[in-house]
Coordinates of C-alpha atoms and ligand atoms in Angstrom, one line a residue:
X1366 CA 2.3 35.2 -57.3
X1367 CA -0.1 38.4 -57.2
X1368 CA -0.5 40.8 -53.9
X1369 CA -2.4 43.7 -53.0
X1370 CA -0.5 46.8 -51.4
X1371 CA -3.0 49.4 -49.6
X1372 CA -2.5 52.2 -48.5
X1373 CA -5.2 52.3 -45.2
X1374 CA -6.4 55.1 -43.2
X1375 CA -8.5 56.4 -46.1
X1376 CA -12.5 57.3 -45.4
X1377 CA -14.2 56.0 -48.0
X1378 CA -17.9 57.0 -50.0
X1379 CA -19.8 56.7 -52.6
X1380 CA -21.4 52.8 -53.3
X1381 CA -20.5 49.5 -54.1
X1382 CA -22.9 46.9 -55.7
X1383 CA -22.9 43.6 -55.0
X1384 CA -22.5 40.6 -57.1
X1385 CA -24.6 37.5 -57.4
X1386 CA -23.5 34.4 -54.8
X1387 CA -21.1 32.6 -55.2
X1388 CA -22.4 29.8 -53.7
X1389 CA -25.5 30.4 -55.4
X1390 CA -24.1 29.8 -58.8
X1391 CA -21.9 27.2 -57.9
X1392 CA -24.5 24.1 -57.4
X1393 CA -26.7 26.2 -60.2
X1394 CA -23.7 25.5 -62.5
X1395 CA -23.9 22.3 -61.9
X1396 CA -27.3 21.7 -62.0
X1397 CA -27.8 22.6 -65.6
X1398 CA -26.1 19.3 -66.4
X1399 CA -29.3 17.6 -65.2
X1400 CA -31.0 18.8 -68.7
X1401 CA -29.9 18.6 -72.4
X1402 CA -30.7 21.8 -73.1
X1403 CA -29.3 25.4 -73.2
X1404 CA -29.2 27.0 -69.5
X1405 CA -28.6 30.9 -69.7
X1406 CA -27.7 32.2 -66.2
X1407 CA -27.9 36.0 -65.7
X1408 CA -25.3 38.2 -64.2
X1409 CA -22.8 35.7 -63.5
X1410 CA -19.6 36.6 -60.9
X1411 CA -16.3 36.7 -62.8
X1412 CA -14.5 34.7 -59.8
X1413 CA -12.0 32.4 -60.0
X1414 CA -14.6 29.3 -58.7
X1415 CA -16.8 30.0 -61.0
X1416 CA -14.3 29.6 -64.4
X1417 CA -13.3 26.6 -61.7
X1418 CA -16.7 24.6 -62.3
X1419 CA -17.1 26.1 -65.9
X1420 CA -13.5 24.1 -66.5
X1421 CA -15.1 21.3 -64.8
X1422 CA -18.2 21.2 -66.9
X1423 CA -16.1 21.9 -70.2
X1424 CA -14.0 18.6 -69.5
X1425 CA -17.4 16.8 -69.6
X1426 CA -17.6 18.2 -73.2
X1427 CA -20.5 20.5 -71.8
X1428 CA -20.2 24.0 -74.0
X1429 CA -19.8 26.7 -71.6
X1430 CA -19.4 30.5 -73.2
X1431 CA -18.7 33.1 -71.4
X1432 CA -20.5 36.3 -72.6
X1433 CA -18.5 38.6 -70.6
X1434 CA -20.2 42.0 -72.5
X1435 CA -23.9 41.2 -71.6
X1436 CA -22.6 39.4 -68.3
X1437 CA -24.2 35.8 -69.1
X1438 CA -23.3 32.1 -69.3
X1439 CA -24.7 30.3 -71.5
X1440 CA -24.0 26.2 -71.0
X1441 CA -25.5 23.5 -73.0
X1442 CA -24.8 19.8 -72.1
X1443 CA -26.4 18.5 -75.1
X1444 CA -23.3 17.0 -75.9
X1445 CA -22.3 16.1 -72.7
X1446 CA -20.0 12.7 -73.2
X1447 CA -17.1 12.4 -70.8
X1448 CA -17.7 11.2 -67.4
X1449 CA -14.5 11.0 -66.0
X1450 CA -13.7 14.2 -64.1
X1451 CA -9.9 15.7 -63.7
X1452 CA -8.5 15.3 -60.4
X1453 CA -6.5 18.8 -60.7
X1454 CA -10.0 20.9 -61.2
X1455 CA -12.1 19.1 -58.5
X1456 CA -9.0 19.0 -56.0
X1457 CA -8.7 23.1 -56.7
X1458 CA -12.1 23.6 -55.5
X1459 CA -14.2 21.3 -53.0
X1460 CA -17.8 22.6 -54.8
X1461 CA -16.6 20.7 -58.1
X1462 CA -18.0 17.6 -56.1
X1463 CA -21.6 19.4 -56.5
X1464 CA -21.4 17.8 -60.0
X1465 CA -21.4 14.3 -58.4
X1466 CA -25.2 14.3 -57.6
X1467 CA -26.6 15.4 -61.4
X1468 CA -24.1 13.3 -63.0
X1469 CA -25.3 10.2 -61.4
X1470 CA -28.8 11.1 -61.9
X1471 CA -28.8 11.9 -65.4
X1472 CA -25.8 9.2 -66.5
X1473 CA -26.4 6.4 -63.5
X1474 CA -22.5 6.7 -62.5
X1475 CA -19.9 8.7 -62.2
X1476 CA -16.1 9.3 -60.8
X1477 CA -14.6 11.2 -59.0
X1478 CA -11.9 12.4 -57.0
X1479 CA -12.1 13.6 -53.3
X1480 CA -12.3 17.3 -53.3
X1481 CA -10.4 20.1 -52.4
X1482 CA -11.1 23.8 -51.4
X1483 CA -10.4 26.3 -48.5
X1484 CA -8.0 25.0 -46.1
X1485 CA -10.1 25.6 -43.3
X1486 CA -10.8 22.1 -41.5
X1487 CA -11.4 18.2 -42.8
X1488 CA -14.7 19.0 -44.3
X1489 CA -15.7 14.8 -45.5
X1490 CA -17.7 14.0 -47.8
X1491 CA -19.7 11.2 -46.3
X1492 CA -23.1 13.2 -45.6
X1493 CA -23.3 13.3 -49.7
X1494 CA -22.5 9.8 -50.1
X1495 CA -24.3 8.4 -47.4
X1496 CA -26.9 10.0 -49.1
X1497 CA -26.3 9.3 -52.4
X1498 CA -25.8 5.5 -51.6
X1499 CA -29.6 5.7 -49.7
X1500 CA -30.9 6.7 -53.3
X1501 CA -29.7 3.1 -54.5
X1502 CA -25.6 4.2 -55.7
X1503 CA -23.4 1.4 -55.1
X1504 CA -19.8 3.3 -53.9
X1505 CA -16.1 2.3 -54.2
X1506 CA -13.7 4.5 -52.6
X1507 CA -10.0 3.8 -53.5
X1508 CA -6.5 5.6 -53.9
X1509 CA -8.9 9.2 -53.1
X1510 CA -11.1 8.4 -56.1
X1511 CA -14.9 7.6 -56.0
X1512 CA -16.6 5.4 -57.9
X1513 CA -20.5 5.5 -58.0
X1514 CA -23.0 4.1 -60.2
X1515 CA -26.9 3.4 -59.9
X1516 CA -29.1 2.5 -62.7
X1517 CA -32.0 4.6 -61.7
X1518 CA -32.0 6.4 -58.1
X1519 CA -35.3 5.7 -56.3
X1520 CA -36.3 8.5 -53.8
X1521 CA -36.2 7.4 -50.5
X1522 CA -36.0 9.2 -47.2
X1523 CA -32.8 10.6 -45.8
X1524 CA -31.4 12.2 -42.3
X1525 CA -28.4 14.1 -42.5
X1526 CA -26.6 14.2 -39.3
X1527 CA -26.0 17.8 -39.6
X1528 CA -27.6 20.5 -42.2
X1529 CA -24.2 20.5 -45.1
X1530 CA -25.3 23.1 -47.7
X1531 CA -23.0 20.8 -50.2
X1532 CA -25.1 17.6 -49.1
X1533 CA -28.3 19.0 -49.1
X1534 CA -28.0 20.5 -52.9
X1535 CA -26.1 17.4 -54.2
X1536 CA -29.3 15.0 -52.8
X1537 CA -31.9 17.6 -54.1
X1538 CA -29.7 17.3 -57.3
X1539 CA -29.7 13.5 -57.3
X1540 CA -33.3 13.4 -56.3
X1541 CA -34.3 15.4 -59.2
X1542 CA -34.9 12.9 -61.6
X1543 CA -34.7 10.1 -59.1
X1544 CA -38.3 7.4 -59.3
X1545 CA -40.9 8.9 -56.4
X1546 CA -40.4 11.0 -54.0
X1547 CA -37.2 11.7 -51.9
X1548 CA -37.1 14.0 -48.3
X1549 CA -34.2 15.0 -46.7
X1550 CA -34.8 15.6 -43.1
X1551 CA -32.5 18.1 -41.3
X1552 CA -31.5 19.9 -44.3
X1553 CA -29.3 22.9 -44.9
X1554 CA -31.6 25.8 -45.2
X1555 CA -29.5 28.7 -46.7
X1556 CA -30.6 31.0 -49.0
X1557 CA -28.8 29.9 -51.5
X1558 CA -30.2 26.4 -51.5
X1559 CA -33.6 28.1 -51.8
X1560 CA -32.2 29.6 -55.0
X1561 CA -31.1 26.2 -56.3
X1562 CA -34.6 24.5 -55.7
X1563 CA -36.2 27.9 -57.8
X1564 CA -33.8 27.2 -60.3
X1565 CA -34.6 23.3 -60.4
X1566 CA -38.1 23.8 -60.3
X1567 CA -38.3 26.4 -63.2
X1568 CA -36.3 23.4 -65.2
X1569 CA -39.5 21.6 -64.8
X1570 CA -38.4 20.1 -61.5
X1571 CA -40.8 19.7 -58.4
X1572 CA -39.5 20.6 -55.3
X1573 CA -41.1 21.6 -52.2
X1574 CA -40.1 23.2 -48.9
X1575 CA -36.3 24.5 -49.7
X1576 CA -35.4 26.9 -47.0
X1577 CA -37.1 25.0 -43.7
X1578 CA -35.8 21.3 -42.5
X1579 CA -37.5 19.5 -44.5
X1580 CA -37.4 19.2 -48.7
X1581 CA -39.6 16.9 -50.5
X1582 CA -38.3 16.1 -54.2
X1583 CA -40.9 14.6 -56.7
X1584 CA -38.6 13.2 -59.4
X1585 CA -39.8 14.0 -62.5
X1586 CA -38.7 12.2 -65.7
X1587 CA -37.0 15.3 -67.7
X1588 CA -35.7 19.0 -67.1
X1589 CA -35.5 22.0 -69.5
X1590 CA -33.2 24.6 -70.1
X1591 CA -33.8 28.0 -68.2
X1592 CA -33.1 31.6 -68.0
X1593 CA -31.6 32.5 -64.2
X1594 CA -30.3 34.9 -62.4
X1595 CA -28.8 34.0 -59.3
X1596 CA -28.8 36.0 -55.8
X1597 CA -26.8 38.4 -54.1
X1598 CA -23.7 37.6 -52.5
X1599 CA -25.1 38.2 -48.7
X1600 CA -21.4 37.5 -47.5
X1601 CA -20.2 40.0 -50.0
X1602 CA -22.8 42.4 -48.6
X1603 CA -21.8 41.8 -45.2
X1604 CA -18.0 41.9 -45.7
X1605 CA -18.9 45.7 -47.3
X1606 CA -20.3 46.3 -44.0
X1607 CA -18.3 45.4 -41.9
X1608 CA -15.8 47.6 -44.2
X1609 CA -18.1 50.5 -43.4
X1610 CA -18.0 50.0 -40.0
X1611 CA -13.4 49.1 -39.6
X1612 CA -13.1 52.5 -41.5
X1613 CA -15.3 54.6 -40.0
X1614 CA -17.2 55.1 -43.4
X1615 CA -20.4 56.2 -44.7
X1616 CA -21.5 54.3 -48.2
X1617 CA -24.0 52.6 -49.5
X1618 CA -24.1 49.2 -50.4
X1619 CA -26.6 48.4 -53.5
X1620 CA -28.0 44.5 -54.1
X1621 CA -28.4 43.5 -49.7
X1622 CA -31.5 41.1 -49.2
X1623 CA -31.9 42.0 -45.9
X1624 CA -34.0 38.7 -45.3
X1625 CA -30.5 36.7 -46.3
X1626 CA -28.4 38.6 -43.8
X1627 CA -30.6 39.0 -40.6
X1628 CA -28.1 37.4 -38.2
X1629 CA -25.0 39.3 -39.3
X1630 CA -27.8 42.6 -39.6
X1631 CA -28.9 42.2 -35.6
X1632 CA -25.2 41.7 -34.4
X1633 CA -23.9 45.1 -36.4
X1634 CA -26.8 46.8 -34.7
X1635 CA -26.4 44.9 -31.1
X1636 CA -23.0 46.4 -31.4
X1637 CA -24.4 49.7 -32.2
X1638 CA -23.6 50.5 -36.1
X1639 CA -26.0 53.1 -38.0
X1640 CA -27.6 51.4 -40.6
X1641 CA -30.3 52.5 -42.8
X1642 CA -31.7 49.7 -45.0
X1643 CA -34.0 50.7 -48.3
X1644 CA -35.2 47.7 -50.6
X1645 CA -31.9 46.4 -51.5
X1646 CA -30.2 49.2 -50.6
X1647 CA -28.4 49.3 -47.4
X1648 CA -26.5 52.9 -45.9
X1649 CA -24.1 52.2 -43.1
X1650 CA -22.5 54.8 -41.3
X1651 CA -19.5 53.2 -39.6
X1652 CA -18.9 56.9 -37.7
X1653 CA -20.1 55.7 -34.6
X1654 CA -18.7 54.1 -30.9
X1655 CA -19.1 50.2 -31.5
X1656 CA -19.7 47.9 -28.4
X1657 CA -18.2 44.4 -27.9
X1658 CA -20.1 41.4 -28.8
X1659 CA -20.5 37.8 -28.7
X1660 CA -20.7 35.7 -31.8
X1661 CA -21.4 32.3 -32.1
X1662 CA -21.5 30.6 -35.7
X1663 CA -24.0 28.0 -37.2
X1664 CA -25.8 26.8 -39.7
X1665 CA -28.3 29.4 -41.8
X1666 CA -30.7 31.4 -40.1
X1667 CA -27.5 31.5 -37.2
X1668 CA -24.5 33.9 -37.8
X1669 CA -23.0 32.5 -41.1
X1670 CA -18.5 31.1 -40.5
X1671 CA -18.1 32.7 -43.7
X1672 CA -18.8 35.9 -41.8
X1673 CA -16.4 35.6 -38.9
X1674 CA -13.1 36.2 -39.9
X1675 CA -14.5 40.1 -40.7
X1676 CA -16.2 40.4 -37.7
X1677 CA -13.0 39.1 -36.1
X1678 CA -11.2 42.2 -37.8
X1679 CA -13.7 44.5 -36.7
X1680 CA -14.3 44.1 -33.4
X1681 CA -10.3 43.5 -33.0
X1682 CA -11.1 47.2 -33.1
X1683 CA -13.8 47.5 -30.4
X1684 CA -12.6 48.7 -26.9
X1685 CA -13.3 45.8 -24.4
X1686 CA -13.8 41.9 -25.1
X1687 CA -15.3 39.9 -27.7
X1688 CA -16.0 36.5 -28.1
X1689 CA -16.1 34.4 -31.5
X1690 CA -17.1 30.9 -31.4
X1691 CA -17.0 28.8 -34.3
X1692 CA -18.8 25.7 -34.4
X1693 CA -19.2 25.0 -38.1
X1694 CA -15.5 24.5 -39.0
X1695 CA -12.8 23.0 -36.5
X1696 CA -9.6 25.0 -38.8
X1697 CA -11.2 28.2 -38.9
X1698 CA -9.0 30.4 -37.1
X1699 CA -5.8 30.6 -39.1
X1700 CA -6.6 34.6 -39.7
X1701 CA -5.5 35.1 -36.0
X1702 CA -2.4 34.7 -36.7
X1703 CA -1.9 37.0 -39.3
X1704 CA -4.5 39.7 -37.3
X1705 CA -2.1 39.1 -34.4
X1706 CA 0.9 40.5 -36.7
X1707 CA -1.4 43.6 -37.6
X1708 CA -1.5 44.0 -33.8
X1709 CA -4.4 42.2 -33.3
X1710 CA -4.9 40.7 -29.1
X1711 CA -7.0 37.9 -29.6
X1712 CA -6.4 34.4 -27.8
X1713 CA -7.6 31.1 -28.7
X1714 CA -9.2 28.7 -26.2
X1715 CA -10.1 25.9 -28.9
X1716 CA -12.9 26.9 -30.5
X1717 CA -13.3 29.8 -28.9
X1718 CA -11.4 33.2 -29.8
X1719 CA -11.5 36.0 -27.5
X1720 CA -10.7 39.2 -28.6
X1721 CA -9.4 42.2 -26.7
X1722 CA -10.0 45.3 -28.7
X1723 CA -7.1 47.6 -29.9
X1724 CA -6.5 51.1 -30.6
X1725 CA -5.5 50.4 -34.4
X1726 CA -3.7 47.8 -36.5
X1727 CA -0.3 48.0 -37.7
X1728 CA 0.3 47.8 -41.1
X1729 CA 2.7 44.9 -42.1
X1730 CA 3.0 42.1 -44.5
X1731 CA 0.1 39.3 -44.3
X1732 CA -0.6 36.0 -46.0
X1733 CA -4.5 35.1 -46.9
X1734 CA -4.4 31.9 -45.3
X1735 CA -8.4 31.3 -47.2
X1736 CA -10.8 33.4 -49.0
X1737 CA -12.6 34.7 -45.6
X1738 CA -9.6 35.0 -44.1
X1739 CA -8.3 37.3 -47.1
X1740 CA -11.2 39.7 -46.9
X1741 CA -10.8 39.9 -42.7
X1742 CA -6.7 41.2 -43.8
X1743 CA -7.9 43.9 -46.1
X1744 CA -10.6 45.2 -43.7
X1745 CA -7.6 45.3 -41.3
X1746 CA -5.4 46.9 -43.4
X1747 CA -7.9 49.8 -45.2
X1748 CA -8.1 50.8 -41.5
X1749 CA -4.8 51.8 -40.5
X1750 CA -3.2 54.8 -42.1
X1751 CA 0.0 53.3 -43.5
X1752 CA 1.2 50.9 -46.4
X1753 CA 0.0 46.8 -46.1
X1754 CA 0.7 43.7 -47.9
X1755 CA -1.4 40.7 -48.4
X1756 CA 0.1 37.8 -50.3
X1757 CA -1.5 34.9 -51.4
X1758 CA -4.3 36.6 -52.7
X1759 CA -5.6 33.8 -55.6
X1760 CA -7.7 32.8 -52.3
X1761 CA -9.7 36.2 -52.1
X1762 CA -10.0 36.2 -56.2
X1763 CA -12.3 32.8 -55.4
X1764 CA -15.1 35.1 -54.0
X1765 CA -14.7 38.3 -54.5
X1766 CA -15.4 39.7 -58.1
X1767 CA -13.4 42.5 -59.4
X1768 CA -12.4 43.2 -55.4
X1769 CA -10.0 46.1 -56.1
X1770 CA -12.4 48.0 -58.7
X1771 CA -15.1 47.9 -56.2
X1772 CA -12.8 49.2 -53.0
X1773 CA -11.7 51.7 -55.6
X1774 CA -14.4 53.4 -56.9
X1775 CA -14.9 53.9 -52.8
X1776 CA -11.7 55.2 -52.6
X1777 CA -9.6 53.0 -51.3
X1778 CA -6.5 52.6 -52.2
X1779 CA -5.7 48.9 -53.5
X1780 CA -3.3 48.0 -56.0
X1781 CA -2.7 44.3 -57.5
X1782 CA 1.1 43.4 -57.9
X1783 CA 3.0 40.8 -60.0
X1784 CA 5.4 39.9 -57.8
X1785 CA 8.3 37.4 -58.5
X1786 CA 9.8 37.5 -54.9
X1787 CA 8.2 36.2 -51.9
X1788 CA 7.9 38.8 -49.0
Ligands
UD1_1838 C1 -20.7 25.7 -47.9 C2 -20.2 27.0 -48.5 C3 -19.1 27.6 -47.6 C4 -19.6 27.7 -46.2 C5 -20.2 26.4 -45.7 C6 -20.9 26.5 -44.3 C7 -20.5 26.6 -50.9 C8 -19.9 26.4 -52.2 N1 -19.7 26.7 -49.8 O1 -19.6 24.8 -47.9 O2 -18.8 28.9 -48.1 O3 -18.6 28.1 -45.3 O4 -21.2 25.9 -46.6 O5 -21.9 27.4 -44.3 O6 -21.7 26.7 -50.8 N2 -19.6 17.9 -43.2 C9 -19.4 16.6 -42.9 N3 -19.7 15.7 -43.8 C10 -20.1 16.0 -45.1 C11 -20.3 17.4 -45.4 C12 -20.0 18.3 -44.5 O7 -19.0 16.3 -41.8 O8 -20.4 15.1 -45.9 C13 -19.2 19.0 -42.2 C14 -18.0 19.8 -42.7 O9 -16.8 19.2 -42.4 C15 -18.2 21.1 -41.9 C16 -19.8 21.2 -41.8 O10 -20.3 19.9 -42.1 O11 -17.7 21.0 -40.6 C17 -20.4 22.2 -42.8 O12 -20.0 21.9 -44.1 P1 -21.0 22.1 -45.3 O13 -22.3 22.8 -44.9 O14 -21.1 20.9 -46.1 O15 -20.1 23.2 -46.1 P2 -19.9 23.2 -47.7 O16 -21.1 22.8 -48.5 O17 -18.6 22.5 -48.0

């Protein structure tokens, strides 16, 4: 089981790039299984996820290689036989089930087992195969494994009873090649799902109005391979700030699209951070009195959940009260807990946390509880002068590429640690 130990107190300088998003390349991944053809995808994240759904793909006799020297991945599903995903990949990680959608559109069935992920609330899957079963896919659930075949998916029109991010890419992926047209009303409008329509579309796909409610697919008959390069990481960027603004540093942080990050942007300046934004390169000088805020998370343009357990850390920090309300997730507070040892006064009123800020944290000995959570512990801990330990850190190597190089080269001090004994 690997750690970190930090040593906290230290300002840190310099800058810190960003990588591309994870939950951009995720359902891209996937996606390139709708073609038989080469897909190249540029400057890909070395995360643990992403050698997740690269596993997932390889057990479908897709060829996956790694080019770790010129930072690409090239897959070609030429080959592409096996449909029978394995339970243990697509139970490590809940976006394995993004492969559902282009299997069934280019094969006309798959199976599959229910996924897993971060343990951060029930998270169903029946948005996706409501969906899916709208498109014409007959459905057998049994013993947590999902049987689902259609000989051709005919686009139809589907409501989804709230905007999922996995749901909306898994239809757009179904629709794809699906007979006429398919709209999904009420879908997820993230950023990154604007990325995955670009990406579909430069395949040869045709798809229209990605990044509003509404996205109309024209199935086409066949998709190419393509050259990509996903986006950046916005909750990478934002975690960076917020790390600016819990040490009291001034950096810069290269790779922000401001345009992806507005929500999280306006809150760091309602609370009164310095931030000086150039292109895609965003200053913050953390040096500054912050206020208390409220927060309230929801779907894309609102303040994204994967943003709240940092912001949590941060204004735990903040003279006066806070409020966080998370309405995306209903497990989504498990950081408390582990905040609370660090000192942290924050109460929890059911979905509601309210936070009363602190002088400082205390350094002690923490558990990532999920990747978010993770990232919230080491903002914690690079504040306080004094030595911390965060175990269960396989959670934070999901999303965070080469983490301890990055907070490094800033100056932070950050060491990973084999360690045999459980703290
Ligand atoms: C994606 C992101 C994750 C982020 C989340 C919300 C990826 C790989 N992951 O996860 O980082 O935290 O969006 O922004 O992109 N729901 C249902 N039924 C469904 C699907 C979802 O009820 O069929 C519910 C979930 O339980 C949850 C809410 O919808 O409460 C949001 O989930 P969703 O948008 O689907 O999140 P993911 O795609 O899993």
């Amino acid at each position: 089981m690997q750690k970190f130990r930090i040593k906290g107190g230290l300002p840190l300088k310099g800058e810190v790039k960003v990588s591309s998003a994870k939950n951009s390349i995720l359902p891209i991944i996937a996606a390139t299984i709708l073609c038989d053809d080469e897909c190249i995808i540029e400057n890909f994240p070395m995360l643990e996820d992403v050698s997740v759904i690269c596993d997932v793909l390889k057990s479908l006799n897709v060829n996956v290689q790694m080019d770790n020297d010129n930072n690409i991945l090239k897959i070609d599903g030429r080959n592409m036989d096996s449909l029978n995903l394995s339970e243990d990949l697509i139970r490590k990680m809940r976006a394995s089930f993004l492969v559902l959608g282009p299997l069934l559109s280019r094969f006309g069935k798959a199976r599959i087992y229910m996924p897993g992920g971060c343990n951060i609330g029930l998270r169903p899957i029946d948005l996706h195969l409501k969906g899916l079963e709208a498109l014409g896919a007959d459905i057998s659930i049994k013993d947590g494994c999902v049987d689902i075949s259609a000989r051709k998916l005919k686009g139809t029109n589907i409501y989804l009873d709230f905007p999922s991010v996995g749901a909306t890419e898994n239809l757009i992926m179904a629709g794809a090649l699906a007979d006429g047209v398919t709209i999904i009303e009420n879908a997820a409008k993230e950023p990154e799902i604007v990325d995955l329509a670009i990406f579909i579309n430069g395949m040869g796909g045709d798809i229209e109005g990605a990044g509003s409610s509404k996205i109309v697919i024209n199935g086409v008959k066949k998709l190419k391979g393509i050259r990509h390069m996903p986006i950046y990481d916005r909750i990478e960027a934002g975690t960076y700030m917020a790390l600016a603004a819990i040490t009291k540093s001034k950096f810069k942080i290269k790779g922000v699209n401001e345009d992806h990050l507005r929500a999280v942007i306006s809150k760091f300046y309602e609370m009164g951070l310095d931030i000086t934004i150039n292109g895609t390169d965003v200053l913050v000088n953390g040096n500054v009195d912050l206020k208390p805020i409220n927060i309230k998370t929801l779907p894309h343009p609102g303040f994204p959940t994967d943003m709240q357990p940092q912001l949590m850390s941060l204004l735990s920090l903040v003279s006066g009260t806070s409020t966080i309300v998370e309405t995306i997730f209903e497990n989504r507070f498990m950081h408390v807990m582990e905040l609370r040892r660090m000192g942290a006064n924050i109460s929890i009123h059911d979905r509601v946390a309210v936070i009363e800020g602190i002088e400082k944290f205390i350094p002690s000995r923490v558990k990532a509880t999920d990747l978010r959570a993770g990232a919230a512990l080491i903002l914690a801990a690079l504040s306080c002068e004094g030595e911390s330990e965060i175990t269960d850190i396989y959670h934070i190597d999901r999303g965070y590429s080469q983490i301890e190089n990055k907070l490094r080269n800033l100056g932070a001090e950050i060491f990973r640690l084999t360690d045999k004994t459980s703290i």
